[in-house]
Amino acid sequence: MIVADDVLLMRQGVVRVLEAIAGVEVVAECDDAEQLLAAVAEQDPDVVLTDIAMPPSHTDEGIRAAIALRAERPDLGVVVLSQYAEPDYVLALFEGGSDHLGYLLKERIGDPDELARAVDAVADGGSVVDPKIVEILVSARSSSSAAVDRLTPRETEVLSVMAEGLNNGAIAERLVLSERAVAKHINAIFSKLDLGADEESHRRVKAVLTWLSQ
Amino acid sequence: MSDSPGFLDVDQRALDRVQQFLRFNQMSVLVAIACAAVAYVVWVDSWILIAVVVYESALYVVLGWGRRRLTADNLDSVGVWLMIANWCTAVVLTLAAPFTYILGVLQVLAPIIAAGPVLARKGLVRTVLGGVVVASGVTAIGFAFSDSEISQAIPHEIVIGGVALMSVPVAIGAFDANERQAAALRRALRDNALIRDSRSRLVRAADDERRRLERNLHDGAQQQLVAVAMELRLLKSSSGMAESIDPLVGELEDALENLRELADGIYPPLLRSRGLGEALAAAGRRSPLAVAVDAAVPRQTEEVEAAIYFCCLEALQNATKHAGPGATVQIAITAADGRLRGYVADDGPGFATAHLEGLVADPTSVAGEGLRNMVDRIGAVGGDVRISGDDGARIEFTIPASPLEPADR
């Protein structure tokens, strides 16, 4: 695993949290995207955790690095850590496909369990979206269209959790439902929103986010 | 004209000058008509005077027609042709009735005095030279064909020379007025450019400061708080003081949330990294109204993007305040012909347009401050803002485009 962040304090903290997680070994630390790309080529890690804003422009270097890495190594998982709660960054990150990619707000990383879940998810090919981003999208969608109103409150809950990247089993656990009930809700949501119902769980994240951001 | 957006329209000024010039010309024709009419009634019952009145009336109509037809494009040609028509009339009338030559001289010279501050310098030189020649010619005709005693007694050359000399003070007065007018225009244009420069400097300095603040908050304060929260959580798992640490972490997270909203409001990071379309879409999402954004334009310089973004944001906030809860807002920006054109329109009850313009014009009005901000910001990058409230509120702007080369990013 490789960590990239230009702020030393942040990077050290992230490394300490990661090392507290069983089975994670940090093999390199980087200051910017250029170093990150070089280190990945050299170390061949399973997962990369990168800050979004790094030198030189301090804007979306992390996203561009993630997209470049993903094109080069389809099996590499990348989690982008961001201080920006803007859905558009997530959509930009997922533009070419959302598997093996995650977008987390920085405040999330203090929680080792959550971080471990994200790292595992992107390593397995899944997607991770910060709950705060999903919340922004869902509330914006509710104010601007009637489509969300057609969903029951339970379905809206399932939709949100699905957008965060959870698979059916994890959704069932989070919402205290049976997996069958979750599958039923998801079918209902997809037919109400006119989305393809047979999407695999990591691909449906992008479909749901795209629909929410319209 | 492109070097004076917003303040003074030089073409319009030139047009106004020629119109004014033609109005004076029409007035001198009216004087000629009046003189001929008085002469007919009081002294001579001649058909020639009736012809004079008819002819001059026709000229009056032609001048009026030309004045209405004038546009910025045909200004020079129409103006010159009308002036020449005026001179021809003076010559023809003097040929028909030599004793009216003094009316002809008046008709030629009077417009020159009036033309001084009105015409451009080159046009004025031609008008003065032509006017002196025609006035002298009219006098010569008058004397040559007149058989009164005085005209026989005085040498014609002296009288013609006298008329030509009479033109000298006329010309001097006209040129002097012309020079003063031109100097005033030059001063106005220079002041205009200075004001525009200083306005855009002020706006740019304020924007730079905003960007610096935003970056300090996002990359400095916010990251430090995140790091502290992280340390606290690590401490929690190792120290067994979970009850006292949890509320602290909660408070830190609230502080982070507030800090992020503050930093986003100061200068949205999306605008810098991804441009107008996405930054405005994000602003639309945060708005409680339904907002449709169509702003797929190429990346522009920071000044232009900030001007448009904050102008649209201001308009969006106004819509949120005044358009009513169920209203929808349209934001659209297009790029064509080297200009960016856009509008923010809502379908709320709208305003009296004149009321809004009054708010903008009154620098002490607090309610107009947001609108003035928009006008200032767009003006500082050389653009114009139009405000209308007739069919829902609508803010329209056009700005000279300044697209970024991809390498500039």
PDB file of C-alpha atoms in Angstrom, chain B residues 29 35-36 51 88 91 103 118 136 148 164 188 227 252 258-259 278 283 312 380:
ATOM      1  CA  VAL B  29     -33.028  76.996 -43.860  1.00  0.00           C
ATOM      2  CA  CYS B  35     -36.718  86.132 -44.691  1.00  0.00           C
ATOM      3  CA  ALA B  36     -38.064  85.334 -48.175  1.00  0.00           C
ATOM      4  CA  ALA B  51     -40.003  79.813 -55.681  1.00  0.00           C
ATOM      5  CA  CYS B  88     -26.287  73.847 -54.181  1.00  0.00           C
ATOM      6  CA  VAL B  91     -26.086  78.811 -55.377  1.00  0.00           C
ATOM      7  CA  LEU B 103     -29.507  84.924 -47.557  1.00  0.00           C
ATOM      8  CA  VAL B 118     -19.980  68.863 -33.906  1.00  0.00           C
ATOM      9  CA  SER B 136     -17.681  83.902 -52.006  1.00  0.00           C
ATOM     10  CA  SER B 148     -28.595  98.329 -57.981  1.00  0.00           C
ATOM     11  CA  ALA B 164     -14.167  85.595 -47.690  1.00  0.00           C
ATOM     12  CA  ALA B 188     -13.376  61.418 -21.080  1.00  0.00           C
ATOM     13  CA  ALA B 227      -5.128  15.505  11.882  1.00  0.00           C
ATOM     14  CA  LEU B 252     -14.257  18.787  15.862  1.00  0.00           C
ATOM     15  CA  ASN B 258     -18.484  24.747   9.192  1.00  0.00           C
ATOM     16  CA  LEU B 259     -14.960  25.458   8.071  1.00  0.00           C
ATOM     17  CA  GLU B 278     -19.393  22.139 -12.629  1.00  0.00           C
ATOM     18  CA  ALA B 283     -24.077  25.874  -6.555  1.00  0.00           C
ATOM     19  CA  CYS B 312     -24.568  33.988 -11.278  1.00  0.00           C
ATOM     20  CA  ALA B 380     -14.222  44.890 -14.521  1.00  0.00           C
TER      21      ALA B 380
END
